[in-house]
Coordinates of C-alpha atoms and ligand atoms in Angstrom, one line a residue:
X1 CA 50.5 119.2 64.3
X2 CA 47.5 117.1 62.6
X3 CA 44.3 117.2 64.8
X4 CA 42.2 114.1 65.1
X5 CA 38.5 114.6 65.8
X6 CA 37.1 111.7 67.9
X7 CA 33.5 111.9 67.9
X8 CA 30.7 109.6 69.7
X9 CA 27.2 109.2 69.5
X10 CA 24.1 109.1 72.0
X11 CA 24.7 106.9 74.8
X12 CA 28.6 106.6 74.9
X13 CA 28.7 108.8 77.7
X14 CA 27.4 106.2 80.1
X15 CA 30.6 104.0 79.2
X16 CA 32.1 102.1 81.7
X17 CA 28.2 101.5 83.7
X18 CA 26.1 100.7 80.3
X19 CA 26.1 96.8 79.9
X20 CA 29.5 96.2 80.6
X21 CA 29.3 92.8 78.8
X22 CA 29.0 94.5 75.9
X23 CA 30.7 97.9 76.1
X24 CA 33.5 97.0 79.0
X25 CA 33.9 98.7 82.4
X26 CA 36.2 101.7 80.6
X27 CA 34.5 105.4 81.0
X28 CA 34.7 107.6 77.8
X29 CA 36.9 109.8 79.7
X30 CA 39.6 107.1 80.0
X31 CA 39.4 105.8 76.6
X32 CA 40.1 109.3 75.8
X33 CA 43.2 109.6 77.4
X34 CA 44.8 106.4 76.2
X35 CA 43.7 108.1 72.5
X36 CA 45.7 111.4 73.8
X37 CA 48.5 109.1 75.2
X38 CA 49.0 107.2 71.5
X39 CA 48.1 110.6 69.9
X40 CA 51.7 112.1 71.7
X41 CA 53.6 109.3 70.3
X42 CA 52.2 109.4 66.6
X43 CA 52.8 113.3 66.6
X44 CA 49.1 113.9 66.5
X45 CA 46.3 115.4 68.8
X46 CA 43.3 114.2 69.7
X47 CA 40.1 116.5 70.5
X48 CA 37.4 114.2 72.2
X49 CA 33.3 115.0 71.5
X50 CA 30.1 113.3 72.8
X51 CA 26.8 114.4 72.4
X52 CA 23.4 112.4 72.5
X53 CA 22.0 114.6 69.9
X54 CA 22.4 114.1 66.0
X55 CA 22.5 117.4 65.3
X56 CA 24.8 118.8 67.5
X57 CA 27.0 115.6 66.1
X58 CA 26.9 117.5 62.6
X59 CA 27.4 120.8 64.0
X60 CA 31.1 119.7 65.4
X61 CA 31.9 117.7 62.2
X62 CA 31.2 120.9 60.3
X63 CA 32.7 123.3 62.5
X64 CA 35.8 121.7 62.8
X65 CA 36.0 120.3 59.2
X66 CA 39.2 122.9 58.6
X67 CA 40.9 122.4 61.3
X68 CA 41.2 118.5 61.3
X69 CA 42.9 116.2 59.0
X70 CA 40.7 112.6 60.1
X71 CA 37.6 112.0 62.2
X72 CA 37.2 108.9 64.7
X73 CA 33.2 108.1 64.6
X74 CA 31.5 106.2 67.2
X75 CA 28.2 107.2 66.2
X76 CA 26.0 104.6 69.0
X77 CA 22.8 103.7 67.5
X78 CA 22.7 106.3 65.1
X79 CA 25.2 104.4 62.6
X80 CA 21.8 102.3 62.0
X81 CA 20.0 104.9 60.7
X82 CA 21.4 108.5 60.3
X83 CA 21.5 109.4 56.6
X84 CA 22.4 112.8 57.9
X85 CA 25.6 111.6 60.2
X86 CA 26.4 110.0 56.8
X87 CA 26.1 112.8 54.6
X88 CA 27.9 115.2 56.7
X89 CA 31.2 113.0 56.9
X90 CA 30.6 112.9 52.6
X91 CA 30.3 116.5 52.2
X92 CA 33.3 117.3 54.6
X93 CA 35.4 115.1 53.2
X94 CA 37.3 114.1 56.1
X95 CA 39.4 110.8 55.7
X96 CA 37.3 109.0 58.9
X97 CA 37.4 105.5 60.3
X98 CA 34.1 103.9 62.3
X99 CA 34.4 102.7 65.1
X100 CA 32.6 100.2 67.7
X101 CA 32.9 98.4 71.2
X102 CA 30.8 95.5 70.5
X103 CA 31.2 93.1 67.3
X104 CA 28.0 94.6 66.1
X105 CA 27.6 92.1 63.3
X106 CA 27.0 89.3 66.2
X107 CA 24.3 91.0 67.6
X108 CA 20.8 92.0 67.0
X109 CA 20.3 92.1 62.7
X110 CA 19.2 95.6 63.2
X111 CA 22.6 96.6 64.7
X112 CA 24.4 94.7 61.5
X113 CA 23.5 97.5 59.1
X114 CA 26.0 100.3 59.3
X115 CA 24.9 103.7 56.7
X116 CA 27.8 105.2 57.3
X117 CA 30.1 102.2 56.3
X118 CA 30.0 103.5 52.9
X119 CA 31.8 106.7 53.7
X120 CA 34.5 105.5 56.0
X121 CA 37.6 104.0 55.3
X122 CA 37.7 101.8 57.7
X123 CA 35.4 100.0 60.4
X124 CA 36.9 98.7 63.8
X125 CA 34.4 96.2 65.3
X126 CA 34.3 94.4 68.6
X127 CA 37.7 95.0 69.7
X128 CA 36.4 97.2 72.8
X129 CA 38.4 100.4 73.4
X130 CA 41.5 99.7 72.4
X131 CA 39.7 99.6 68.8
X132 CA 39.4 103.9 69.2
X133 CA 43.4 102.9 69.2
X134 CA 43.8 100.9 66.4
X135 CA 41.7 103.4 64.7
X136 CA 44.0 106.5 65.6
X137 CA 47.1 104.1 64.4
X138 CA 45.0 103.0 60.9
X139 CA 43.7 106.6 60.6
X140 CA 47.1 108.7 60.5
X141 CA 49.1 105.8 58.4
X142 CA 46.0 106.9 55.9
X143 CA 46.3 110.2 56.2
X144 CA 50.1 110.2 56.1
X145 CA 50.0 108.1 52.6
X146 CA 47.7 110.0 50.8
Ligands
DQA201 C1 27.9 100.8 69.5 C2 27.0 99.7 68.9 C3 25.6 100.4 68.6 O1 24.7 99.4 68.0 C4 25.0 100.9 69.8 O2 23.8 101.5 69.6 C5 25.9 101.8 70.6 C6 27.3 101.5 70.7 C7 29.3 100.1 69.9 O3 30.2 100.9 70.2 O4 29.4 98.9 70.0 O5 25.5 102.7 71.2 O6 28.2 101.7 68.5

């Protein structure tokens, strides 16, 4: 069965109590299991990640780089700026969609500037968690057509 990695950045573990007008009142835990729910009827699984730290973010994309066929990336506030969260999703090679909560071209300009928006095929912006589904759905038609 093709394993989707879902992996998100510093902060997103606060979900569901960090300014819910922005991020919603879901916790990461539960928008994982609506992405394990969806996963079982697309034939796929899902293995959630979050870590606060950048490194340990490109640790898990290159340890599981095998063993995946598509990465989910919610990278937080390092989508502004990490040339290294970037490079590591290049140099794997993994098909991999973007993904955030808020509409961040409507916010602050520094939050409009994505660097990893180059290397994804898709981004999914401002549609709150059920984005992380539209994602998985987007993902695997991409990885089933190619
Ligand atoms: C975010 C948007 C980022 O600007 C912010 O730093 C986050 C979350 C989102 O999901 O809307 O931590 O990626």
């Amino acid at each position: 069965m093709e394993r989707i990695l879902v992996l998100n950045g510093p902060n997103l573990n606060l979900l569901g109590e960090r300014d819910p007008g922005h991020y919603g009142t879901m916790t990461l835990a539960e928008v994982c299991d609506e992405l394990r729910l969806s996963a079982e009827a697309l034939g796929v699984e899902v293995e959630c990640f979050q870590s606060n730290h950048e490194g340990e973010l490109i640790d898990i994309i290159h340890r599981e780089r095998k063993t995946s066929a598509g990465l989910i990336i919610n990278p937080g506030a390092l989508t502004h700026y990490s040339y290294a969260i970037r490079d590591a999703i290049e140099a794997v090679g993994l098909p991999a969609v973007e993904v955030h909560l808020s509409d961040i071209d409507s916010r602050e300009p520094w939050r409009r500037n994505s660097v990893i928006r180059d290397v994804v095929v898709l981004t999914v912006s401002g549609k709150g968690p059920s984005g992380y589904l539209e994602a998985l759905d987007e993902l695997v038609r991409y990885i089933r057509s190619h």
